[in-house]
Coordinates of C-alpha atoms and ligand atoms in Angstrom, one line a residue:
Chain W
X1 CA 21.7 -32.7 -36.8
X2 CA 19.4 -35.6 -37.3
X3 CA 16.3 -34.1 -35.7
X4 CA 16.6 -30.7 -37.4
X5 CA 17.5 -32.3 -40.8
X6 CA 14.4 -34.5 -40.7
X7 CA 12.1 -31.6 -41.5
X8 CA 10.5 -32.6 -44.8
X9 CA 9.2 -29.1 -45.7
X10 CA 11.1 -27.7 -48.6
X11 CA 11.9 -24.0 -48.6
X12 CA 9.1 -21.8 -49.9
X13 CA 6.6 -24.6 -49.8
X14 CA 3.1 -24.4 -48.1
X15 CA 0.1 -22.2 -48.7
X16 CA 0.2 -19.0 -50.7
X17 CA -0.7 -17.4 -47.4
X18 CA 2.1 -15.8 -45.4
X19 CA 3.2 -17.4 -42.2
X20 CA 3.4 -13.8 -40.8
X21 CA 1.0 -11.2 -42.1
X22 CA 0.8 -7.6 -41.0
X23 CA -2.3 -5.9 -42.2
X24 CA -2.3 -2.2 -41.7
X25 CA -0.8 -2.7 -38.3
X26 CA -0.1 0.3 -36.0
X27 CA 1.7 0.4 -32.7
X28 CA 2.3 3.0 -30.1
X29 CA 4.0 2.7 -26.7
X30 CA 1.5 5.3 -25.3
X31 CA 2.4 8.6 -26.9
X32 CA 2.2 9.1 -30.7
X33 CA 2.2 6.1 -33.0
X34 CA 5.6 4.6 -33.5
X35 CA 4.4 2.4 -36.3
X36 CA 1.4 2.8 -38.6
X37 CA 0.1 1.3 -41.8
X38 CA 2.5 -1.6 -41.6
X39 CA 1.5 -4.2 -44.2
X40 CA 3.7 -7.2 -45.1
X41 CA 3.4 -10.8 -45.9
X42 CA 6.2 -13.1 -45.0
X43 CA 5.9 -16.3 -47.1
X44 CA 6.9 -19.7 -45.5
X45 CA 10.4 -20.8 -46.0
X46 CA 11.7 -17.3 -46.8
X47 CA 14.7 -15.4 -45.3
X48 CA 14.0 -11.8 -44.4
X49 CA 16.2 -9.1 -42.9
X50 CA 14.8 -6.1 -41.1
X51 CA 17.0 -3.0 -41.2
X52 CA 16.6 0.6 -40.3
X53 CA 18.0 3.2 -37.9
X54 CA 18.2 2.6 -34.2
X55 CA 14.9 3.4 -32.6
X56 CA 12.9 2.9 -35.8
X57 CA 10.9 0.1 -34.4
X58 CA 12.6 -3.2 -35.6
X59 CA 12.4 -4.8 -32.2
X60 CA 8.9 -3.6 -31.8
X61 CA 7.9 -5.2 -35.0
X62 CA 9.5 -8.5 -34.1
X63 CA 7.8 -8.4 -30.7
X64 CA 4.5 -7.8 -32.4
X65 CA 5.1 -10.9 -34.5
X66 CA 5.9 -12.9 -31.3
X67 CA 2.7 -11.6 -29.6
X68 CA 4.8 -10.0 -27.0
X69 CA 3.1 -6.7 -28.0
X70 CA -0.4 -6.4 -29.4
X71 CA -1.1 -4.0 -32.3
X72 CA -2.9 -0.9 -31.3
X73 CA -4.7 -1.0 -34.7
X74 CA -4.8 -3.4 -37.7
X75 CA -4.6 -7.1 -37.9
X76 CA -1.9 -9.7 -37.5
X77 CA -2.0 -13.3 -38.7
X78 CA 0.3 -16.1 -37.9
X79 CA 0.3 -19.4 -39.7
X80 CA -2.8 -18.2 -41.6
X81 CA -4.8 -17.5 -38.5
X82 CA -5.9 -14.1 -37.1
X83 CA -4.1 -13.7 -33.8
X84 CA -5.0 -10.1 -33.1
X85 CA -7.1 -10.9 -30.0
X86 CA -6.2 -14.4 -29.0
X87 CA -6.1 -15.3 -25.3
X88 CA -3.0 -16.0 -23.1
X89 CA -2.9 -19.8 -23.4
X90 CA -3.2 -19.6 -27.2
X91 CA -0.4 -17.0 -27.2
X92 CA 1.8 -19.6 -25.3
X93 CA 0.9 -22.4 -27.8
X94 CA 1.5 -20.1 -30.8
X95 CA 4.9 -19.1 -29.5
X96 CA 5.9 -22.8 -29.4
X97 CA 5.9 -22.7 -33.2
X98 CA 8.2 -19.7 -33.3
X99 CA 11.8 -19.6 -32.0
X100 CA 12.8 -16.1 -30.8
X101 CA 16.3 -14.9 -30.2
X102 CA 15.9 -11.6 -28.2
X103 CA 18.3 -8.7 -28.4
X104 CA 18.9 -9.2 -24.7
X105 CA 18.8 -12.9 -24.3
X106 CA 17.0 -13.8 -21.2
X107 CA 17.8 -17.1 -19.4
X108 CA 16.9 -18.7 -16.1
X109 CA 20.2 -17.7 -14.4
X110 CA 19.9 -20.5 -11.8
X111 CA 19.8 -23.3 -14.4
X112 CA 22.7 -24.6 -16.5
X113 CA 22.8 -23.8 -20.2
X114 CA 21.7 -27.3 -21.2
X115 CA 18.5 -27.0 -19.2
X116 CA 17.9 -23.5 -20.4
X117 CA 18.2 -24.7 -24.0
X118 CA 15.8 -27.5 -23.3
X119 CA 13.3 -25.2 -21.6
X120 CA 10.9 -24.8 -24.6
X121 CA 10.3 -28.5 -24.6
X122 CA 9.9 -28.7 -20.8
X123 CA 7.3 -26.0 -20.7
X124 CA 5.3 -27.7 -23.4
X125 CA 5.3 -31.0 -21.6
X126 CA 7.8 -32.8 -23.9
X127 CA 10.9 -34.6 -23.0
X128 CA 14.2 -33.4 -24.4
X129 CA 16.2 -36.4 -25.6
X130 CA 19.8 -36.2 -24.5
X131 CA 21.1 -36.9 -28.0
X132 CA 19.1 -34.1 -29.6
X133 CA 20.2 -31.7 -26.9
X134 CA 23.9 -32.7 -27.4
X135 CA 23.6 -32.3 -31.2
X136 CA 22.1 -28.9 -30.8
X137 CA 24.7 -27.7 -28.4
X138 CA 27.6 -28.9 -30.5
X139 CA 25.9 -27.3 -33.6
X140 CA 26.2 -23.9 -31.8
X141 CA 29.6 -24.9 -30.5
X142 CA 28.6 -24.9 -26.8
X143 CA 29.1 -28.6 -25.9
X144 CA 31.7 -27.8 -23.4
X145 CA 29.7 -25.1 -21.8
X146 CA 26.5 -27.2 -21.3
X147 CA 26.8 -27.2 -17.5
X148 CA 27.8 -23.5 -17.2
X149 CA 25.3 -21.0 -15.7
X150 CA 24.1 -18.3 -18.1
X151 CA 25.9 -15.4 -16.2
X152 CA 29.2 -17.3 -16.8
X153 CA 28.9 -17.1 -20.6
X154 CA 30.3 -14.5 -22.9
X155 CA 28.0 -12.3 -25.1
X156 CA 28.6 -14.4 -28.1
X157 CA 28.1 -17.7 -26.2
X158 CA 24.8 -16.3 -24.9
X159 CA 23.7 -15.4 -28.4
X160 CA 24.4 -18.9 -29.6
X161 CA 22.7 -20.5 -26.5
X162 CA 19.7 -18.3 -27.3
X163 CA 19.7 -19.5 -30.9
X164 CA 19.9 -23.1 -29.7
X165 CA 17.0 -22.6 -27.3
X166 CA 15.0 -20.9 -30.1
X167 CA 15.3 -23.9 -32.4
X168 CA 15.0 -26.6 -29.6
X169 CA 11.3 -27.2 -30.2
X170 CA 11.7 -27.4 -34.0
X171 CA 9.8 -24.2 -34.7
X172 CA 8.5 -23.2 -38.1
X173 CA 9.6 -19.6 -37.8
X174 CA 12.9 -18.4 -36.3
X175 CA 13.1 -14.7 -35.4
X176 CA 16.4 -13.2 -34.3
X177 CA 16.8 -9.6 -33.0
X178 CA 20.4 -8.4 -33.6
X179 CA 21.8 -11.9 -33.2
X180 CA 25.3 -10.6 -34.1
X181 CA 24.9 -7.5 -31.9
X182 CA 27.9 -8.2 -29.6
X183 CA 30.0 -10.8 -31.3
X184 CA 33.1 -10.4 -33.6
X185 CA 32.9 -10.8 -37.4
X186 CA 34.0 -14.4 -37.4
X187 CA 31.2 -15.3 -34.9
X188 CA 28.7 -13.2 -36.9
X189 CA 29.5 -15.3 -39.9
X190 CA 29.1 -18.5 -37.9
X191 CA 25.7 -17.4 -36.5
X192 CA 24.6 -16.4 -40.0
X193 CA 25.6 -19.9 -41.3
X194 CA 23.5 -21.4 -38.6
X195 CA 20.5 -19.3 -39.7
X196 CA 21.1 -20.2 -43.3
X197 CA 21.2 -23.9 -42.4
X198 CA 17.9 -23.5 -40.6
X199 CA 16.4 -21.8 -43.7
X200 CA 17.6 -24.6 -45.9
X201 CA 15.7 -27.0 -43.6
X202 CA 12.5 -25.1 -44.5
X203 CA 12.2 -22.7 -41.7
X204 CA 11.1 -19.1 -42.1
X205 CA 13.8 -16.7 -40.9
X206 CA 13.3 -13.1 -39.8
X207 CA 16.4 -11.2 -38.7
X208 CA 16.7 -7.6 -37.5
X209 CA 20.2 -6.2 -38.0
X210 CA 22.1 -3.0 -38.6
X211 CA 24.9 -4.9 -40.2
X212 CA 24.7 -4.3 -43.9
X213 CA 27.9 -6.4 -44.5
X214 CA 26.1 -9.3 -42.8
X215 CA 23.2 -8.9 -45.2
X216 CA 25.4 -8.9 -48.2
X217 CA 27.1 -12.0 -46.9
X218 CA 23.8 -13.7 -46.5
X219 CA 22.6 -12.8 -50.0
X220 CA 25.6 -14.6 -51.3
X221 CA 24.2 -17.8 -49.7
X222 CA 20.4 -17.6 -49.8
X223 CA 17.9 -15.5 -51.5
X224 CA 17.3 -13.1 -48.6
X225 CA 14.9 -10.2 -48.9
X226 CA 15.3 -6.9 -47.0
X227 CA 12.6 -4.9 -45.3
X228 CA 13.5 -1.4 -44.2
X229 CA 11.9 0.0 -41.1
X230 CA 11.7 3.8 -40.8
X231 CA 9.5 6.8 -40.8
X232 CA 6.9 4.9 -38.8
X233 CA 6.4 2.1 -41.3
X234 CA 8.1 -0.8 -43.1
X235 CA 8.8 -1.1 -46.9
X236 CA 10.8 -3.5 -49.0
X237 CA 14.3 -2.1 -49.5
X238 CA 15.6 -1.2 -52.9
X239 CA 18.1 -3.1 -54.9
X240 CA 21.1 -1.1 -53.5
X241 CA 21.6 -3.8 -50.8
Chain K
X1 CA -4.0 -34.6 -10.0
X2 CA -1.0 -33.3 -11.8
X3 CA 0.0 -31.2 -8.8
X4 CA 1.3 -34.2 -6.9
X5 CA 3.1 -35.8 -9.7
X6 CA 6.8 -35.8 -9.1
X7 CA 8.2 -33.3 -11.5
X8 CA 11.6 -32.3 -10.2
X9 CA 12.8 -30.4 -13.3
X10 CA 9.5 -28.5 -13.8
X11 CA 9.8 -27.4 -10.1
X12 CA 13.3 -26.1 -10.6
X13 CA 12.3 -23.6 -13.2
X14 CA 11.6 -21.3 -10.2
X15 CA 14.5 -20.7 -7.9
X16 CA 13.7 -21.2 -4.2
X17 CA 13.2 -18.0 -2.3
X18 CA 14.4 -18.5 1.3
X19 CA 12.3 -16.2 3.3
X20 CA 8.9 -17.1 1.7
X21 CA 9.7 -20.7 2.3
X22 CA 10.4 -20.0 6.0
X23 CA 7.4 -17.8 6.3
X24 CA 5.1 -20.4 4.9
X25 CA 6.6 -23.2 7.0
X26 CA 6.6 -21.2 10.2
X27 CA 3.1 -19.8 9.7
X28 CA 1.7 -23.2 8.8
X29 CA 3.3 -24.9 11.8
X30 CA 2.2 -22.2 14.3
X31 CA -1.4 -22.2 12.9
X32 CA -1.6 -26.0 12.9
X33 CA -0.5 -26.0 16.5
X34 CA -3.3 -23.6 17.4
X35 CA -5.8 -25.4 15.2
X36 CA -5.2 -28.6 17.1
X37 CA -6.1 -26.9 20.4
X38 CA -9.1 -25.2 18.9
X39 CA -10.2 -28.6 17.6
X40 CA -9.6 -30.2 21.0
X41 CA -11.6 -27.4 22.7
X42 CA -14.5 -28.0 20.3
X43 CA -14.3 -31.8 20.8
X44 CA -14.2 -31.8 24.5
X45 CA -16.9 -29.1 24.8
X46 CA -19.0 -31.2 22.5
X47 CA -18.4 -34.3 24.6
X48 CA -19.3 -32.4 27.8
X49 CA -22.5 -31.0 26.4
X50 CA -23.6 -34.4 25.2
X51 CA -22.7 -36.1 28.5
X52 CA -24.8 -33.6 30.4
X53 CA -27.7 -33.6 28.1
X54 CA -27.9 -37.4 27.8
X55 CA -26.9 -38.8 31.2
X56 CA -28.3 -36.1 33.3
X57 CA -31.5 -35.9 31.4
X58 CA -32.2 -39.5 32.5
X59 CA -31.9 -38.9 36.2
X60 CA -34.0 -36.8 38.6
X61 CA -34.3 -36.4 42.3
X62 CA -37.3 -36.2 44.6
X63 CA -36.7 -34.4 47.8
X64 CA -39.1 -34.7 50.7
X65 CA -39.0 -32.1 53.4
X66 CA -41.8 -32.4 55.9
X67 CA -42.3 -32.3 59.7
X68 CA -40.4 -35.2 61.2
X69 CA -43.6 -37.2 62.0
X70 CA -44.7 -37.2 58.3
X71 CA -41.5 -37.7 56.4
X72 CA -41.6 -41.5 56.4
X73 CA -45.2 -41.7 55.4
X74 CA -44.7 -39.2 52.6
X75 CA -41.6 -41.0 51.4
X76 CA -43.6 -44.3 51.1
X77 CA -46.4 -42.4 49.3
X78 CA -43.9 -40.7 46.9
X79 CA -42.2 -44.0 46.1
X80 CA -45.6 -45.6 45.4
X81 CA -46.4 -42.7 43.0
X82 CA -43.1 -43.1 41.2
X83 CA -43.5 -46.9 40.9
X84 CA -46.7 -46.3 38.9
X85 CA -45.5 -43.5 36.7
X86 CA -44.9 -44.4 33.1
X87 CA -41.3 -43.5 32.0
X88 CA -39.7 -44.1 35.4
X89 CA -37.3 -47.0 35.2
X90 CA -36.4 -47.1 38.9
X91 CA -36.8 -45.1 42.0
X92 CA -34.6 -45.7 45.0
X93 CA -34.4 -44.0 48.4
X94 CA -30.9 -43.0 49.3
X95 CA -29.6 -44.6 52.5
X96 CA -28.1 -42.8 55.4
X97 CA -24.6 -43.7 54.3
X98 CA -25.2 -42.3 50.8
X99 CA -26.6 -39.1 52.3
X100 CA -23.6 -38.8 54.6
X101 CA -21.3 -39.2 51.6
X102 CA -23.1 -36.4 49.8
X103 CA -22.7 -34.1 52.8
X104 CA -19.2 -35.2 53.8
X105 CA -17.4 -32.6 51.6
X106 CA -19.1 -29.8 53.6
X107 CA -19.6 -31.3 57.1
X108 CA -16.9 -33.9 57.5
X109 CA -17.2 -37.7 57.9
X110 CA -18.8 -37.9 61.4
X111 CA -22.1 -36.1 60.7
X112 CA -24.8 -37.6 62.9
X113 CA -27.2 -37.6 60.0
X114 CA -29.9 -39.7 61.8
X115 CA -30.5 -37.0 64.4
X116 CA -30.7 -34.1 61.9
X117 CA -33.7 -33.0 60.0
X118 CA -32.2 -33.7 56.6
X119 CA -34.7 -34.3 53.8
X120 CA -35.2 -37.7 52.4
X121 CA -33.8 -38.1 48.9
X122 CA -35.2 -40.4 46.2
X123 CA -33.1 -41.0 43.1
X124 CA -35.2 -41.4 40.0
X125 CA -33.9 -43.0 36.8
X126 CA -36.0 -42.5 33.7
X127 CA -36.4 -44.8 30.8
X128 CA -35.1 -43.8 27.4
X129 CA -38.5 -42.2 26.6
X130 CA -38.5 -40.2 29.9
X131 CA -41.4 -39.2 32.0
X132 CA -43.7 -36.2 32.0
X133 CA -42.3 -33.9 34.7
X134 CA -45.3 -31.7 35.0
X135 CA -47.7 -34.6 35.5
X136 CA -45.4 -36.3 38.0
X137 CA -45.1 -33.1 40.0
X138 CA -48.8 -32.7 40.2
X139 CA -49.4 -36.3 41.3
X140 CA -46.6 -36.0 43.9
X141 CA -48.2 -32.8 45.2
X142 CA -51.5 -34.7 45.8
X143 CA -50.0 -37.7 47.5
X144 CA -47.0 -36.3 49.3
X145 CA -47.2 -32.5 49.8
X146 CA -43.6 -32.2 51.0
X147 CA -42.1 -33.8 47.9
X148 CA -40.3 -31.7 45.3
X149 CA -39.3 -33.1 42.0
X150 CA -36.0 -31.8 40.6
X151 CA -35.3 -33.0 37.1
X152 CA -32.0 -31.1 37.0
X153 CA -33.2 -29.1 34.0
X154 CA -32.8 -25.8 35.9
X155 CA -29.0 -26.2 36.3
X156 CA -28.4 -28.5 33.4
X157 CA -29.7 -26.2 30.7
X158 CA -27.3 -23.3 31.2
X159 CA -24.3 -25.7 31.4
X160 CA -25.3 -27.4 28.2
X161 CA -25.7 -24.0 26.6
X162 CA -22.3 -22.9 27.9
X163 CA -20.7 -26.1 26.5
X164 CA -22.4 -25.5 23.2
X165 CA -21.0 -22.0 23.1
X166 CA -17.5 -23.2 23.9
X167 CA -17.8 -25.6 21.0
X168 CA -18.9 -22.7 18.8
X169 CA -15.9 -20.7 20.0
X170 CA -13.6 -23.6 19.0
X171 CA -15.0 -23.7 15.5
X172 CA -14.8 -19.9 15.3
X173 CA -11.1 -20.1 16.2
X174 CA -10.6 -22.8 13.5
X175 CA -12.1 -20.5 11.0
X176 CA -9.9 -17.5 12.0
X177 CA -6.9 -19.7 11.9
X178 CA -7.7 -20.9 8.4
X179 CA -8.2 -17.3 7.2
X180 CA -4.8 -16.4 8.8
X181 CA -3.1 -19.2 7.1
X182 CA -4.7 -18.2 3.8
X183 CA -3.5 -14.6 4.2
X184 CA 0.0 -15.5 5.3
X185 CA 0.5 -18.0 2.4
X186 CA -1.0 -15.6 -0.1
X187 CA 1.4 -12.9 1.0
X188 CA 4.4 -15.2 0.9
X189 CA 3.3 -16.5 -2.5
X190 CA 2.9 -12.9 -3.8
X191 CA 6.3 -12.1 -2.6
X192 CA 7.8 -15.1 -4.3
X193 CA 5.9 -14.3 -7.5
X194 CA 7.1 -10.7 -7.5
X195 CA 10.7 -11.7 -6.7
X196 CA 10.5 -14.1 -9.7
X197 CA 9.0 -11.7 -12.2
X198 CA 11.9 -12.1 -14.6
X199 CA 11.8 -15.8 -14.4
X200 CA 8.1 -15.7 -15.1
X201 CA 8.6 -13.4 -18.1
X202 CA 11.3 -15.7 -19.5
X203 CA 9.1 -18.8 -19.1
X204 CA 6.3 -17.0 -20.9
X205 CA 8.7 -16.1 -23.7
X206 CA 9.6 -19.8 -24.3
X207 CA 6.0 -20.7 -24.6
X208 CA 4.9 -21.7 -21.0
X209 CA 1.2 -21.5 -20.3
X210 CA 0.1 -19.8 -17.1
X211 CA -0.9 -23.2 -15.6
X212 CA 2.6 -24.5 -16.0
X213 CA 4.1 -21.5 -14.2
X214 CA 1.4 -21.4 -11.5
X215 CA 1.9 -25.1 -10.9
X216 CA 5.6 -24.6 -10.0
X217 CA 4.6 -22.1 -7.3
X218 CA 1.4 -23.8 -6.1
X219 CA 3.1 -27.2 -5.7
X220 CA 5.9 -25.6 -3.7
X221 CA 3.7 -23.7 -1.3
X222 CA 1.2 -26.5 -0.9
X223 CA 4.0 -28.9 0.1
X224 CA 5.5 -26.3 2.5
X225 CA 2.0 -25.8 4.0
X226 CA 1.7 -29.6 4.4
X227 CA 5.2 -29.9 6.0
X228 CA 4.8 -27.0 8.3
X229 CA 1.3 -28.1 9.4
X230 CA 2.6 -31.6 9.9
X231 CA 5.3 -30.5 12.3
X232 CA 2.9 -28.1 14.1
X233 CA 0.2 -30.8 14.5
X234 CA 2.7 -33.3 15.8
X235 CA 4.0 -30.9 18.4
X236 CA 0.5 -30.0 19.5
X237 CA -0.5 -33.7 19.7
X238 CA 2.5 -34.4 22.0
X239 CA 1.6 -31.5 24.3
X240 CA -2.1 -32.5 24.3
X241 CA -1.1 -36.1 25.3
X242 CA 1.0 -34.8 28.1
X243 CA -1.7 -32.5 29.6
X244 CA -2.8 -33.8 33.0
X245 CA -6.3 -35.1 32.6
X246 CA -8.4 -33.9 35.6
X247 CA -10.5 -36.6 37.1
X248 CA -11.2 -38.8 34.2
X249 CA -14.9 -39.8 33.9
X250 CA -16.2 -36.9 36.0
X251 CA -18.4 -34.6 34.0
X252 CA -17.5 -31.6 36.2
X253 CA -13.8 -32.1 35.7
X254 CA -14.2 -32.5 31.9
X255 CA -14.2 -28.8 31.8
X256 CA -10.7 -28.7 32.9
X257 CA -9.2 -31.3 30.6
X258 CA -8.7 -30.6 26.9
X259 CA -8.4 -34.3 26.4
X260 CA -9.7 -35.9 23.3
X261 CA -10.3 -39.6 23.0
X262 CA -9.9 -42.5 20.7
X263 CA -11.2 -41.8 17.3
X264 CA -10.9 -38.1 17.8
X265 CA -7.1 -38.4 17.5
X266 CA -7.7 -39.4 14.0
X267 CA -9.4 -36.0 13.4
X268 CA -6.0 -34.3 14.1
X269 CA -4.7 -36.1 11.0
X270 CA -7.0 -33.8 9.0
X271 CA -5.2 -30.6 10.1
X272 CA -2.1 -30.9 7.8
X273 CA -4.1 -31.7 4.6
X274 CA -6.6 -29.0 5.5
X275 CA -3.7 -26.5 5.9
X276 CA -2.2 -27.7 2.6
X277 CA -5.6 -27.2 0.9
X278 CA -5.8 -23.7 2.2
X279 CA -2.2 -23.0 1.0
X280 CA -3.1 -24.5 -2.4
X281 CA -6.1 -22.2 -2.8
X282 CA -4.3 -19.1 -1.6
X283 CA -1.3 -19.7 -3.9
X284 CA -3.5 -20.4 -6.9
X285 CA -5.3 -17.2 -6.4
X286 CA -2.1 -15.2 -5.9
X287 CA -0.5 -16.9 -9.0
X288 CA -3.5 -16.3 -11.2
X289 CA -3.6 -12.6 -10.2
X290 CA 0.2 -12.1 -10.7
X291 CA 0.3 -14.0 -14.0
X292 CA -2.4 -11.9 -15.8
X293 CA 0.0 -9.0 -15.4
X294 CA 2.9 -10.8 -17.2
X295 CA 3.0 -10.7 -21.0
Ligands
LIG1 N1 8.7 -0.4 -23.5 C1 8.8 0.8 -24.2 N2 8.2 1.9 -23.7 C2 8.2 3.1 -24.4 N3 8.9 3.2 -25.5 C3 9.6 2.2 -26.0 C4 9.6 0.9 -25.4 N4 10.4 0.1 -26.1 C5 10.8 0.8 -27.1 N5 10.4 2.1 -27.1 C6 10.7 3.1 -28.0 O1 10.2 2.8 -29.3 C7 11.1 3.1 -30.3 C8 11.4 1.9 -31.1 O2 12.1 0.9 -30.3 P1 12.7 -0.4 -30.9 O3 13.3 -1.1 -29.8 O4 11.6 -1.1 -31.6 O5 13.8 0.1 -31.9 P2 14.8 -0.7 -32.8 O6 14.5 -0.3 -34.2 O7 14.8 -2.1 -32.4 O8 16.2 0.0 -32.3 P3 17.6 -0.7 -32.1 O9 18.2 -0.8 -33.5 O10 18.4 0.3 -31.3 O11 17.4 -2.0 -31.4 C9 12.3 3.7 -29.6 O12 12.2 5.1 -29.7 C10 12.2 3.3 -28.2 O13 12.7 4.3 -27.3
LIG2 MG1 16.1 -3.4 -31.4

């Protein structure tokens, strides 16, 4: 874990600005607004959970933060910069500072896991050192599956491979959408531990999940905050969690 | 250019799609084959046209038809006129043997040419600057009324024009062939881009810029265009070299032979890179259009 551990940024350090800032953001998939009046500031180095009923818009919010969707109203800032209307190449470069674990992890099915994990470096013109890649794969427990093709992996293995890929380019923010969606409790804890480790290295973590037990487990390890998505907006959750 | 840097892994991010590869290779090969012949047509037509306009422009014939008693006197008078005409390099009366040779194809070898009233022919070769046909005709009319100057313009002009049109036709074919290659490659590239929509989306999601994704496709289709056109050009060159060349050196026969000579073979080497360039442009355009639709 040499490369990941080298990160000098202490948790919570940086500017007073949020690394992710929603300012009165609204979004609609075409019909009536799914989200409106969403305002939130995610400070650097923090650990946030996003909860809420299925269909409330958690994935939508994460995709907005990853510039996969554009707000239909309001402003979004990333790393202190307004990104509401940036062009495609800037989107690509901004994404390199964010690691994203999607709900349905997409891989290039014709390339082995090791190459898929190294993809974020390849597309940004950087070389993946074999040692770093090996470290990362053993960190997520996939050393022995490095040469397997993505369709040959189990659901949990795919989630872990996706997490490895998300942190490959040493991003400042890691976003995970239901990372424990289809894994057993033991694996969930393991993935949570990985996310907590990343947070301790100074990365900002944003995780959408239904799993309240997982949130309680996390709160025992880090000071995680919870945002509740529902009724078309997002608010900090009460102390009941 | 980054396009031609060896980048094995970056290329592999897009899985190969069999039929688009075959379509591009096949279309490039066939079109390059045709392009070589269109090029050969242009080149030989161009050569024919310039041979006729240069060589024939420098020669003329004076024909003297007169009652038998006056022919000799008029021939001497005409030669005297020609000798003093500026722009005439030489004037020479054709001998009986030469005239017999000219008529042999029609009348056989034993024509008793001396006893026939065939006209006297004088072959005129002009200097590089040429002579004034109108002035010469007028002077000949004064000195030798039976002399007619034929500077070949009458029959040369339409042939040169025809050769020029053949040449244009060859270039037109080249243009159409280029457009066809562009359309075929663009279609194949579009099919490949559509078939790989998921791959493109995944690459975008890990932070790939459009140029990176486009390059993977453009490089592949350009190289296929180059390889296909290389094979097509080679095949066409072999066929071209094996074509029987009808009567080398004769301007009339040049029509029949699509032969190209010497340095012109080097022009054929331009066909594969030109095809590759067309494939490059077509794929870039297709990629740019497809990518603006991906998030
Ligand atoms: N591409 C789309 N087009 C139209 N509607 C969509 C699209 N994606 C999501 N939706 C709708 O938007 C709403 C919010 O979807 P979203 O995926 O953000 O929910 P979620 O909170 O992540 O749910 P879950 O917990 O089940 O993952 C849902 O009602 C969904 O049907
Ligand atoms: Mg979701």
